[in-house]
XYZ file of C-alpha atoms in Angstrom:
716
model
C 29.498 -75.273 -156.079
C 33.450 -74.690 -155.504
C 35.189 -78.119 -156.312
C 37.872 -77.436 -153.669
C 35.494 -77.896 -150.920
C 36.362 -80.619 -148.468
C 33.731 -83.006 -147.392
C 33.191 -84.680 -143.979
C 31.131 -87.375 -142.411
C 27.619 -86.013 -141.491
C 26.756 -85.438 -137.737
C 24.819 -88.291 -136.261
C 22.501 -86.100 -134.538
C 21.128 -83.670 -137.368
C 18.259 -81.275 -136.467
C 14.984 -82.790 -136.755
C 11.518 -80.995 -136.379
C 9.400 -81.862 -133.365
C 5.477 -81.768 -133.411
C 3.388 -79.163 -131.503
C 3.253 -80.305 -127.853
C -0.116 -81.466 -126.444
C -1.718 -78.527 -125.111
C -0.443 -76.233 -127.761
C -3.528 -73.960 -129.403
C -4.077 -73.745 -132.865
C -3.658 -69.964 -133.512
C -0.429 -69.280 -135.493
C 1.432 -67.513 -132.737
C 0.777 -70.259 -130.146
C 1.584 -73.050 -133.007
C 4.911 -71.182 -133.856
C 5.861 -71.206 -130.225
C 5.305 -74.940 -129.898
C 7.281 -75.937 -132.769
C 10.976 -76.637 -132.255
C 14.118 -78.580 -133.518
C 16.741 -80.414 -131.659
C 20.150 -80.051 -133.123
C 23.784 -80.915 -132.226
C 26.011 -77.885 -132.376
C 29.519 -76.912 -132.215
C 31.828 -74.303 -130.759
C 30.042 -71.374 -132.298
C 27.077 -72.212 -129.441
C 29.542 -72.450 -126.635
C 28.455 -68.936 -125.458
C 24.764 -69.717 -125.275
C 25.716 -72.849 -123.256
C 27.480 -70.626 -120.663
C 24.574 -67.924 -120.900
C 22.044 -70.600 -120.386
C 23.973 -72.178 -117.283
C 23.936 -68.628 -115.860
C 20.135 -68.192 -116.450
C 19.485 -71.726 -114.807
C 21.522 -70.790 -111.762
C 19.090 -67.782 -111.257
C 16.092 -69.695 -112.013
C 16.767 -71.964 -109.232
C 16.746 -69.136 -106.940
C 20.715 -68.893 -106.245
C 22.207 -65.316 -105.789
C 24.009 -63.737 -108.841
C 26.367 -62.398 -106.234
C 27.655 -66.224 -105.744
C 28.603 -66.676 -109.459
C 32.598 -66.212 -109.946
C 33.566 -63.066 -111.544
C 35.124 -64.954 -114.520
C 32.567 -67.594 -114.757
C 32.148 -67.208 -118.536
C 35.963 -67.364 -119.426
C 36.099 -70.322 -117.085
C 33.278 -72.171 -118.759
C 34.407 -71.558 -122.168
C 37.837 -72.821 -121.351
C 36.256 -75.781 -119.815
C 34.043 -76.596 -122.914
C 36.736 -76.375 -125.257
C 39.104 -78.654 -123.152
C 36.199 -81.146 -122.760
C 35.658 -81.143 -126.521
C 39.282 -82.015 -127.140
C 39.461 -84.725 -124.255
C 36.007 -85.854 -123.224
C 34.173 -85.981 -126.443
C 31.902 -83.207 -125.362
C 28.731 -82.514 -127.658
C 26.345 -79.839 -127.052
C 22.617 -79.587 -128.288
C 20.285 -76.830 -128.690
C 16.378 -76.586 -129.202
C 15.226 -74.067 -131.596
C 11.659 -72.522 -132.520
C 10.320 -72.419 -135.714
C 11.453 -68.799 -135.878
C 15.163 -69.842 -135.212
C 15.287 -68.650 -131.678
C 17.418 -70.792 -129.273
C 14.842 -71.769 -126.595
C 16.966 -74.684 -124.709
C 20.102 -76.333 -124.367
C 22.108 -79.433 -122.976
C 25.789 -80.118 -122.943
C 27.149 -83.812 -122.120
C 30.401 -85.419 -122.444
C 32.466 -88.391 -120.825
C 32.265 -87.984 -117.193
C 35.777 -87.491 -115.838
C 37.497 -85.550 -112.720
C 36.148 -86.775 -109.584
C 37.815 -90.075 -109.695
C 40.172 -92.040 -111.906
C 37.200 -94.134 -112.817
C 38.417 -94.759 -116.324
C 40.868 -97.464 -115.168
C 38.289 -100.112 -115.652
C 37.723 -101.262 -119.393
C 34.087 -100.867 -120.592
C 33.370 -98.598 -117.515
C 32.687 -95.567 -119.479
C 30.278 -92.800 -118.081
C 28.473 -89.995 -119.648
C 27.458 -86.988 -117.944
C 25.036 -84.015 -118.771
C 25.002 -80.743 -117.518
C 23.423 -77.151 -118.276
C 20.124 -78.529 -119.227
C 18.153 -75.453 -119.665
C 14.792 -74.615 -121.114
C 13.591 -71.066 -121.566
C 10.544 -70.249 -118.999
C 7.903 -69.754 -121.704
C 8.842 -73.286 -123.160
C 8.786 -75.351 -120.107
C 6.348 -78.245 -119.766
C 6.290 -78.649 -123.606
C 8.616 -81.626 -123.696
C 11.819 -79.462 -124.702
C 13.733 -80.782 -121.855
C 12.744 -84.411 -122.515
C 13.729 -84.270 -126.149
C 17.010 -82.725 -125.393
C 17.967 -85.369 -122.970
C 16.690 -88.080 -125.313
C 19.375 -86.545 -127.911
C 22.003 -86.749 -124.989
C 21.189 -90.352 -124.137
C 21.372 -91.406 -127.951
C 24.841 -89.554 -128.111
C 25.958 -91.218 -124.775
C 25.002 -94.603 -126.614
C 26.879 -93.643 -129.617
C 30.311 -93.121 -127.795
C 29.971 -96.356 -125.916
C 28.800 -95.331 -122.491
C 27.515 -97.816 -120.332
C 26.011 -95.441 -117.824
C 24.852 -91.760 -117.733
C 25.291 -89.924 -114.543
C 24.124 -86.412 -113.305
C 23.534 -84.251 -110.202
C 20.057 -82.587 -110.921
C 19.614 -79.067 -109.692
C 15.868 -79.151 -109.026
C 12.854 -81.396 -108.409
C 11.353 -80.295 -111.755
C 14.562 -81.643 -113.240
C 14.363 -84.505 -111.113
C 10.911 -85.537 -112.630
C 12.220 -85.184 -116.488
C 15.089 -87.584 -115.532
C 13.056 -90.012 -113.843
C 10.554 -90.306 -117.014
C 13.706 -91.162 -118.920
C 14.806 -94.018 -116.588
C 17.348 -92.252 -114.209
C 17.258 -93.715 -110.692
C 19.076 -93.512 -107.531
C 22.410 -95.459 -107.843
C 25.977 -95.909 -106.214
C 26.366 -92.162 -106.785
C 26.113 -91.044 -103.333
C 26.495 -87.622 -101.384
C 27.010 -86.747 -97.607
C 25.884 -83.420 -95.929
C 28.650 -81.546 -94.287
C 29.325 -80.977 -91.209
C 27.949 -83.960 -90.215
C 30.224 -86.259 -88.001
C 30.718 -89.853 -88.220
C 29.766 -92.449 -85.334
C 31.023 -95.909 -85.689
C 28.341 -97.317 -88.107
C 26.420 -100.507 -86.898
C 27.969 -103.559 -88.866
C 31.179 -102.148 -89.338
C 32.960 -102.590 -86.024
C 34.894 -100.632 -83.483
C 38.193 -99.298 -84.033
C 41.145 -101.185 -82.421
C 44.807 -101.728 -83.070
C 44.683 -99.398 -86.191
C 46.144 -96.083 -86.512
C 44.686 -93.585 -89.106
C 46.632 -90.538 -90.305
C 47.985 -88.486 -93.094
C 49.562 -90.282 -95.871
C 52.921 -88.868 -97.334
C 53.992 -88.713 -101.087
C 55.852 -92.246 -100.438
C 52.347 -93.834 -99.665
C 50.900 -93.297 -103.132
C 51.722 -96.608 -104.064
C 49.611 -97.934 -101.265
C 46.574 -95.726 -102.609
C 47.015 -97.196 -106.301
C 47.324 -100.603 -104.924
C 44.133 -100.403 -102.829
C 42.133 -98.728 -105.656
C 43.388 -101.636 -107.861
C 42.183 -104.279 -105.070
C 38.982 -102.497 -104.835
C 38.092 -103.275 -108.092
C 38.970 -106.823 -107.882
C 37.116 -107.119 -104.864
C 34.127 -105.614 -106.808
C 34.167 -108.708 -109.002
C 36.003 -107.022 -112.006
C 38.206 -109.481 -113.876
C 41.829 -108.584 -113.932
C 41.777 -108.590 -117.780
C 39.398 -105.741 -117.783
C 41.721 -103.410 -115.813
C 43.745 -101.025 -118.008
C 47.312 -102.492 -118.805
C 48.817 -98.982 -117.682
C 46.573 -99.062 -114.368
C 49.292 -98.168 -112.169
C 50.728 -95.452 -114.200
C 47.485 -93.805 -115.230
C 46.215 -93.823 -111.354
C 49.588 -92.197 -110.267
C 49.428 -89.367 -113.069
C 45.883 -88.814 -111.771
C 47.232 -88.289 -108.164
C 49.780 -86.127 -109.477
C 47.336 -83.718 -111.273
C 45.158 -83.789 -108.411
C 47.576 -82.742 -106.115
C 48.475 -79.742 -108.433
C 44.926 -78.639 -109.240
C 42.310 -80.217 -106.805
C 43.532 -79.950 -102.871
C 44.264 -83.711 -103.271
C 45.104 -85.532 -99.601
C 45.129 -89.302 -98.959
C 45.055 -91.032 -95.554
C 46.255 -94.408 -94.541
C 45.495 -96.866 -91.881
C 48.371 -98.900 -90.146
C 48.287 -101.791 -87.803
C 50.572 -102.108 -84.518
C 53.472 -103.037 -86.852
C 53.219 -99.915 -88.854
C 52.135 -101.863 -92.045
C 49.479 -100.164 -94.115
C 46.172 -102.182 -94.299
C 44.019 -99.600 -95.758
C 43.676 -96.021 -97.459
C 41.571 -93.393 -98.760
C 42.146 -90.238 -101.247
C 40.181 -87.126 -101.357
C 40.184 -83.975 -103.384
C 37.537 -81.406 -104.555
C 35.292 -82.070 -107.349
C 36.637 -81.222 -110.991
C 33.888 -81.549 -113.545
C 30.994 -79.712 -115.327
C 27.793 -78.197 -113.810
C 26.758 -76.280 -110.763
C 29.093 -78.201 -108.606
C 32.183 -76.620 -110.021
C 33.346 -74.668 -107.601
C 35.620 -72.323 -109.818
C 32.294 -71.201 -111.702
C 30.361 -70.352 -108.489
C 30.933 -69.714 -104.894
C 27.997 -71.390 -103.332
C 28.660 -75.262 -103.681
C 31.868 -77.161 -103.144
C 31.831 -80.799 -103.366
C 34.743 -82.833 -101.699
C 35.269 -86.627 -103.477
C 36.590 -89.504 -101.881
C 37.726 -92.709 -103.720
C 39.995 -95.527 -103.084
C 38.738 -96.333 -99.731
C 39.583 -99.882 -98.877
C 41.166 -101.985 -96.082
C 42.282 -105.391 -95.570
C 39.244 -107.436 -94.789
C 40.395 -108.052 -91.066
C 40.645 -104.234 -90.610
C 37.286 -103.082 -91.758
C 36.664 -101.341 -88.595
C 38.987 -98.482 -89.757
C 36.810 -97.458 -92.538
C 34.724 -94.900 -90.515
C 38.016 -93.493 -89.037
C 39.550 -93.062 -92.650
C 36.283 -91.500 -93.642
C 36.081 -89.265 -90.645
C 39.468 -88.178 -91.624
C 38.381 -87.485 -95.184
C 35.339 -85.479 -93.652
C 37.534 -83.320 -91.749
C 39.853 -82.513 -94.785
C 36.772 -81.410 -96.738
C 35.725 -79.123 -94.141
C 39.204 -77.439 -93.534
C 38.805 -76.465 -97.262
C 35.432 -75.461 -97.385
C 33.700 -78.092 -98.874
C 29.848 -78.221 -98.686
C 29.015 -81.728 -99.536
C 30.989 -85.175 -99.799
C 30.747 -87.080 -103.095
C 31.381 -90.805 -103.940
C 30.831 -92.942 -106.840
C 31.035 -96.594 -105.134
C 32.675 -99.416 -107.137
C 29.611 -101.966 -106.224
C 26.671 -102.317 -104.363
C 28.530 -103.843 -101.291
C 31.036 -100.884 -101.290
C 27.913 -98.467 -101.717
C 26.240 -100.276 -98.471
C 29.197 -99.324 -96.335
C 28.843 -95.581 -97.253
C 25.272 -95.639 -96.646
C 25.727 -97.074 -93.271
C 27.942 -94.213 -92.441
C 25.420 -91.540 -93.470
C 25.919 -90.991 -97.344
C 22.897 -90.904 -99.458
C 21.841 -90.520 -103.356
C 20.003 -87.050 -102.554
C 20.021 -85.295 -106.001
C 22.542 -88.086 -107.677
C 21.014 -90.081 -110.465
C 22.305 -92.841 -112.564
C 20.890 -94.136 -115.861
C 21.881 -97.666 -116.887
C 22.209 -97.310 -120.779
C 22.416 -101.544 -121.069
C 19.275 -101.795 -119.069
C 17.116 -99.153 -119.856
C 14.801 -99.015 -122.695
C 16.183 -97.182 -125.500
C 14.743 -93.690 -125.578
C 12.995 -92.402 -128.918
C 15.845 -90.970 -131.109
C 15.606 -87.670 -132.350
C 14.914 -89.055 -135.791
C 11.253 -89.910 -134.453
C 10.475 -86.175 -133.499
C 8.686 -85.620 -136.535
C 6.100 -83.045 -137.422
C 2.632 -83.875 -137.020
C 0.885 -85.165 -133.914
C 1.305 -84.755 -130.099
C 4.771 -85.128 -128.591
C 3.571 -87.967 -126.447
C 2.338 -90.003 -129.473
C 5.801 -89.399 -131.247
C 7.449 -91.432 -128.157
C 5.797 -94.542 -129.509
C 7.984 -97.014 -131.524
C 6.904 -96.953 -135.164
C 6.506 -93.221 -135.694
C 7.534 -92.557 -139.317
C 9.640 -89.482 -140.368
C 9.133 -88.505 -143.895
C 12.427 -87.944 -145.446
C 11.844 -88.030 -149.351
C 11.852 -84.145 -149.767
C 15.257 -83.956 -147.812
C 16.625 -86.588 -150.149
C 15.970 -84.677 -153.271
C 18.632 -82.144 -152.452
C 22.357 -82.543 -151.990
C 24.077 -81.635 -148.772
C 27.162 -79.759 -149.058
C 29.243 -83.002 -148.382
C 27.356 -84.581 -151.220
C 28.114 -81.777 -153.615
C 31.674 -81.807 -152.491
C 32.084 -85.312 -152.973
C 30.262 -85.192 -156.337
C 32.846 -82.474 -157.428
C 35.515 -84.735 -156.282
C 34.502 -87.653 -158.416
C 33.867 -85.460 -161.328
C 37.396 -83.760 -161.383
C 38.916 -87.356 -161.597
C 36.710 -88.130 -164.556
C 37.771 -85.008 -166.554
C 38.551 -86.235 -169.766
C 37.471 -89.711 -169.713
C 34.792 -90.143 -172.444
C 31.300 -90.698 -171.465
C 31.725 -91.831 -167.773
C 30.982 -88.852 -166.178
C 27.894 -88.178 -168.232
C 26.529 -91.795 -167.599
C 25.346 -90.848 -164.105
C 23.465 -88.290 -162.330
C 25.045 -85.996 -159.532
C 22.363 -87.466 -157.113
C 23.605 -91.015 -158.182
C 27.203 -90.217 -157.588
C 26.233 -88.611 -154.189
C 24.880 -91.780 -153.216
C 28.201 -93.374 -153.812
C 29.797 -91.270 -151.165
C 29.324 -93.725 -148.273
C 29.143 -96.842 -150.389
C 31.157 -99.818 -148.749
C 33.469 -101.790 -151.030
C 31.529 -104.714 -151.398
C 28.806 -102.518 -152.439
C 30.734 -100.838 -155.237
C 31.655 -104.387 -156.283
C 27.844 -105.239 -156.609
C 27.039 -101.828 -158.068
C 29.825 -100.984 -160.604
C 30.148 -103.713 -163.309
C 33.549 -104.986 -163.861
C 33.811 -103.054 -167.283
C 36.507 -100.490 -168.085
C 34.142 -97.705 -167.466
C 32.958 -99.185 -164.260
C 36.721 -99.533 -163.165
C 37.289 -96.228 -163.869
C 34.261 -94.891 -162.008
C 35.223 -96.969 -158.815
C 38.683 -95.598 -159.077
C 37.556 -92.172 -158.910
C 34.794 -92.913 -156.157
C 37.476 -94.431 -153.895
C 39.957 -91.588 -154.353
C 37.115 -89.234 -153.492
C 35.921 -91.280 -150.331
C 39.801 -91.120 -149.252
C 39.626 -87.689 -149.701
C 36.469 -86.902 -147.522
C 37.202 -89.852 -145.143
C 34.581 -91.979 -145.991
C 36.616 -95.072 -147.547
C 36.990 -98.108 -145.525
C 40.077 -100.322 -146.070
C 39.218 -104.058 -146.287
C 42.503 -104.936 -144.864
C 43.017 -102.300 -142.384
C 40.094 -101.044 -140.482
C 38.493 -101.119 -136.723
C 37.590 -104.753 -137.468
C 40.565 -106.184 -138.712
C 42.754 -104.217 -136.077
C 40.685 -105.380 -133.233
C 39.463 -108.925 -134.388
C 41.325 -111.052 -131.542
C 39.103 -109.150 -128.956
C 35.924 -110.335 -130.681
C 34.248 -113.654 -130.495
C 33.797 -113.791 -126.841
C 30.676 -115.365 -125.676
C 27.142 -113.780 -125.239
C 23.767 -115.283 -124.988
C 21.919 -113.760 -127.978
C 18.490 -115.355 -126.822
C 18.858 -113.378 -123.433
C 19.712 -110.397 -125.448
C 16.582 -110.589 -127.581
C 14.450 -111.181 -124.298
C 15.544 -107.887 -123.422
C 14.956 -105.561 -126.250
C 16.488 -102.435 -124.278
C 19.571 -104.396 -123.786
C 19.694 -105.630 -127.446
C 19.208 -102.168 -128.585
C 21.830 -100.716 -126.545
C 24.228 -103.310 -127.924
C 23.585 -102.133 -131.420
C 23.646 -98.614 -130.657
C 27.211 -99.134 -129.396
C 27.908 -101.116 -132.575
C 26.333 -98.470 -134.770
C 29.365 -96.068 -135.391
C 31.683 -99.114 -136.232
C 29.295 -101.291 -137.955
C 30.368 -100.294 -141.305
C 33.719 -101.289 -140.514
C 32.461 -104.358 -138.915
C 30.742 -105.530 -142.296
C 33.694 -104.457 -144.485
C 36.125 -106.201 -142.100
C 34.000 -109.584 -142.011
C 33.551 -109.440 -145.754
C 30.027 -109.566 -145.882
C 28.685 -110.914 -149.393
C 24.837 -110.271 -149.043
C 25.030 -107.056 -150.924
C 25.699 -108.991 -154.309
C 22.447 -111.079 -153.860
C 20.460 -108.013 -153.050
C 21.885 -106.257 -156.251
C 21.231 -109.171 -158.328
C 17.588 -109.514 -157.092
C 17.038 -105.940 -157.616
C 18.541 -105.671 -161.178
C 16.855 -108.658 -162.476
C 13.413 -107.389 -161.000
C 14.090 -103.673 -162.168
C 11.258 -103.011 -164.306
C 8.751 -104.529 -161.781
C 10.417 -102.408 -159.040
C 10.037 -99.160 -160.894
C 7.179 -97.959 -158.540
C 7.464 -100.368 -155.917
C 7.308 -99.639 -152.278
C 10.060 -101.655 -150.027
C 10.330 -102.085 -146.309
C 13.568 -102.960 -145.080
C 13.364 -104.459 -141.666
C 16.333 -104.650 -139.418
C 17.721 -102.139 -141.653
C 20.599 -101.415 -139.248
C 22.790 -98.288 -140.228
C 21.016 -98.486 -143.837
C 23.200 -100.684 -145.716
C 20.356 -102.995 -147.450
C 18.400 -100.059 -148.628
C 21.607 -98.298 -149.684
C 22.525 -101.338 -151.893
C 18.864 -101.122 -153.658
C 19.627 -97.286 -154.477
C 22.876 -98.251 -155.951
C 21.358 -100.642 -158.436
C 18.905 -97.869 -159.491
C 15.819 -98.495 -157.622
C 13.953 -95.223 -157.417
C 10.653 -96.277 -155.837
C 9.584 -95.659 -152.056
C 11.896 -97.065 -149.406
C 11.229 -97.350 -145.726
C 13.616 -98.593 -142.879
C 13.147 -99.824 -139.525
C 15.348 -101.197 -136.928
C 15.155 -101.671 -133.094
C 18.495 -99.497 -132.465
C 17.960 -95.581 -132.491
C 21.587 -95.376 -132.903
C 21.417 -97.547 -136.044
C 18.447 -95.687 -137.466
C 20.080 -92.253 -136.905
C 22.910 -93.415 -139.185
C 20.568 -95.055 -141.593
C 19.166 -91.697 -142.123
C 22.458 -90.133 -142.661
C 22.675 -92.400 -145.643
C 19.904 -90.411 -147.268
C 18.423 -93.171 -149.076
C 15.196 -93.960 -147.201
C 11.883 -92.080 -147.539
C 10.697 -92.867 -144.243
C 12.509 -94.546 -141.100
C 11.281 -95.447 -137.533
C 12.419 -97.376 -134.354
C 10.729 -100.555 -133.803
C 11.336 -103.963 -132.312
C 10.071 -106.155 -135.050
C 9.608 -109.030 -132.471
C 6.739 -106.998 -131.094
C 5.134 -107.161 -134.410
C 4.740 -104.035 -137.040
C 1.543 -102.665 -135.793
C 2.092 -99.451 -137.215
C 2.541 -100.808 -140.651
C -0.542 -101.161 -142.861
C -1.626 -104.324 -144.155
C -0.942 -105.245 -147.850
C 1.136 -101.728 -148.189
C 4.664 -103.146 -149.463
C 5.679 -104.656 -152.619
C 8.864 -106.082 -150.993
C 9.802 -106.930 -147.433
C 13.650 -107.060 -147.210
C 15.381 -108.555 -144.077
C 18.876 -109.458 -144.420
C 21.423 -110.354 -141.647
C 18.798 -110.452 -138.840
C 16.413 -113.266 -139.259
C 18.629 -115.599 -136.727
C 17.772 -112.727 -134.261
C 14.399 -112.305 -134.930
C 11.120 -114.522 -133.672
C 10.122 -116.326 -137.021
C 6.673 -117.115 -135.095
C 5.941 -113.236 -134.939
C 7.890 -111.638 -137.800
C 7.180 -113.877 -140.898
C 3.176 -113.694 -140.387
C 3.822 -109.941 -140.015
C 5.911 -109.894 -143.366
C 2.874 -111.693 -144.927
C 0.323 -109.425 -143.668
C 2.373 -106.209 -144.807
C 2.838 -107.558 -148.173
C 0.445 -106.727 -151.077
C -1.073 -110.030 -152.657
C 1.572 -110.009 -155.515
C 4.462 -108.945 -153.125
C 7.565 -110.732 -152.153
C 9.597 -111.397 -149.477
C 13.481 -111.104 -149.818
C 15.448 -112.601 -146.702
C 18.435 -114.240 -145.499
C 18.498 -117.031 -143.018
C 21.422 -118.800 -141.175
C 21.764 -122.134 -142.703
C 21.758 -124.913 -139.850
C 23.219 -128.375 -140.968
C 24.839 -126.526 -144.113
C 27.349 -128.472 -146.376
C 30.136 -127.306 -148.321
C 30.748 -128.039 -152.003
C 32.133 -131.381 -151.208
C 29.424 -132.472 -149.002
C 30.867 -131.904 -145.625
C 29.004 -130.426 -142.904
C 29.806 -126.930 -141.797
C 29.927 -126.628 -137.960
C 27.752 -124.095 -136.479
C 29.873 -120.993 -136.268
C 27.768 -119.175 -133.601
C 26.762 -121.922 -131.202
C 28.839 -120.177 -128.583
C 26.453 -117.459 -128.574
C 23.126 -119.314 -128.475
C 22.353 -118.246 -132.049
C 20.879 -120.790 -134.440
C 19.883 -120.804 -137.668
C 17.323 -123.184 -139.681
C 17.385 -126.176 -141.928
C 15.987 -126.037 -145.449
C 12.984 -128.303 -144.199
C 12.726 -126.240 -141.175
C 12.688 -123.022 -143.517
C 10.021 -124.169 -145.826
C 7.847 -125.134 -143.010
C 8.051 -121.949 -141.369
C 7.252 -119.852 -144.455
C 4.484 -122.070 -145.443
C 3.089 -121.891 -141.723
C 3.307 -118.134 -142.002
C 1.216 -117.870 -145.600
C 3.903 -117.905 -148.224
C 3.897 -120.047 -151.103
C 6.875 -122.361 -150.633
C 6.145 -123.814 -154.232
C 7.405 -120.370 -155.694
C 10.126 -119.736 -153.286
C 13.649 -119.376 -154.867
C 16.533 -120.632 -152.317
C 20.033 -119.859 -152.813
C 22.620 -121.652 -150.640
C 25.756 -119.407 -149.671
C 28.443 -121.597 -147.449
C 29.901 -118.297 -146.578
C 27.748 -115.117 -146.330
C 30.409 -113.510 -144.151
C 33.208 -114.592 -141.271
C 32.462 -114.444 -137.840
C 35.434 -114.046 -135.163
C 36.404 -117.215 -133.414
C 35.485 -117.861 -129.912
C 39.071 -118.814 -129.642
C 39.842 -115.117 -129.883
C 42.808 -115.720 -131.483
C 42.347 -113.538 -134.730
C 40.539 -116.486 -136.569
C 37.414 -116.471 -138.171
C 34.671 -118.948 -139.139
C 32.562 -118.828 -142.284
C 28.591 -118.328 -141.556
C 26.477 -119.931 -144.307
C 23.353 -118.342 -145.215
C 20.146 -119.333 -147.355
C 18.899 -116.413 -149.478
C 15.065 -116.540 -150.027
C 12.865 -115.015 -152.450
C 9.346 -116.096 -151.958
C 5.722 -114.681 -152.862
C 2.345 -115.081 -151.166
C 1.222 -116.845 -154.580
C 2.531 -118.958 -157.134
C 2.655 -122.273 -158.539
C 6.356 -122.970 -159.596
C 8.661 -125.430 -158.114
C 10.972 -124.758 -155.215
C 14.148 -123.733 -157.004
C 17.452 -124.227 -155.019
C 21.151 -123.314 -156.331
């Protein structure tokens, strides 16, 4: 491999093989047709996305004559721009013969309204979901959408929104959790009456707003969000300038027009803004000539003048009709806002919304393993064999190894001490992991220097003093109720999905130290672990398992976590033989009893139900197996005997005392007389609830305990 090759971070969404769908015949031709992969793709597949959009348009019974003559060029330009500005990502489904048999495109939702003025109000949208007719009803569209939803979560979207093109598509989306929401449409040329409950029009004049009235539109847009209960701190600091820029662009490109309502004195007491839809899918009127959506936003009046609302909307609808719109569209800011539109005639129609925080996490593409029916693969706990894939280096790993080795040229002995596979494992190692894995010797220091230089070259090095965590620490530490989160697994999974892509920086920034404990245990038990089977429960993005590999562990390693986003990144580390998504608080029913030598669980026991997971750990351990786990230490004391205050009480996260821990372990079937308990007054630092950039130490108890033994409890 050419040593000049640069390396890059691997995709979060690599290709994963699916199983034959239920109903596939066993003959070779049919089996071949029912095997497919889902993969994230780049610009080289843009033309395929464009062609599939055209085919879907025709399949839905729409005339080819209504497709714009320059549709393909316009769409290619749109995708390129969305990739730059809106985090666009396309996915394709490929048959076992390599034929592309389906596709979907997704991105951040933008264009109809300046919705992104609210911090944390990030929407994802999907369009161009297409499956070749011969492959329909085989689960392909569902798998494409599962990949899309996982991607939305990975880029911190809170909701997914779409306008579905057919009833068949609606059924797919409903199975994935999409529902009618506050995204509403209005058929034109419907005219408004005065809606019941809104009131009669009196003493207010509604008319076309001039350019000088933009300030009123911006003000009412801001007040609309505050009326909806959004804290002022959640509004962008550049709210006014951002909205003004949106209006200026809409005037140039989107046939923008605003209307205002004035009282008898001429004071502006309400406003509404409208323009045409700019966005992806069949509703983009530049791609086709059959559908043209008008959009309304910023509709608000002073409370005493709510009777002007239907008259403002009538002006908006007249504007839509005059520019040839076929439907009107609104994304309401709140349920109360949506109720106003519904009274006037808006309805959900084909608009659908997915709440990514509340919905159960869809099965990640990782769970699309070969073997078994597609329906069965959707169940949590389906294992994906990765051992064969781990044996070969990726292009990124080969480039990294070459980068390390060129820095070791002339350094006697260091390069020869380690295989290419081991050096490749250092590519994504965090600084604390390098501390634990590479001994502080002259040769260890030389290798570490080469590794960090190679990481910097390929973009995987995380500076402990300057990273996402340290740059944003004053924003962290706000209160959330972890007990409430753990009672809603979908919500908890979504929280960690959002954190997944930043978790490595989080753990570097908070100076997490349990990698050293894992390394010491693994090294001291190296002989016993040669052919061991280890399961890493709550593996997150794969850091505990990665640490085991860095110590030289070559046995069988399984990883599991509640978060599909975390598991996807754990697989990217290429240290696990199997991974699967599961909520440990529901038990580990898919794991065979007495099948593991070690159960490893670090950094998570304070989030798990000990009454469930500890007996499960005992069940899946072999008779001579051991549990290696960390527990947050309640009533901890420092070296001088002073009690350490609970650092996470404001988040409803509590640990265990040593007597409580021993009782729980004993009740679950562990022999506490053989337990080794190591005390740490600071396993890592957590942001202070003061949100002032200060941090609090989190004390831990590190436990190694077996199911049998007669030694006394040893504490250090």
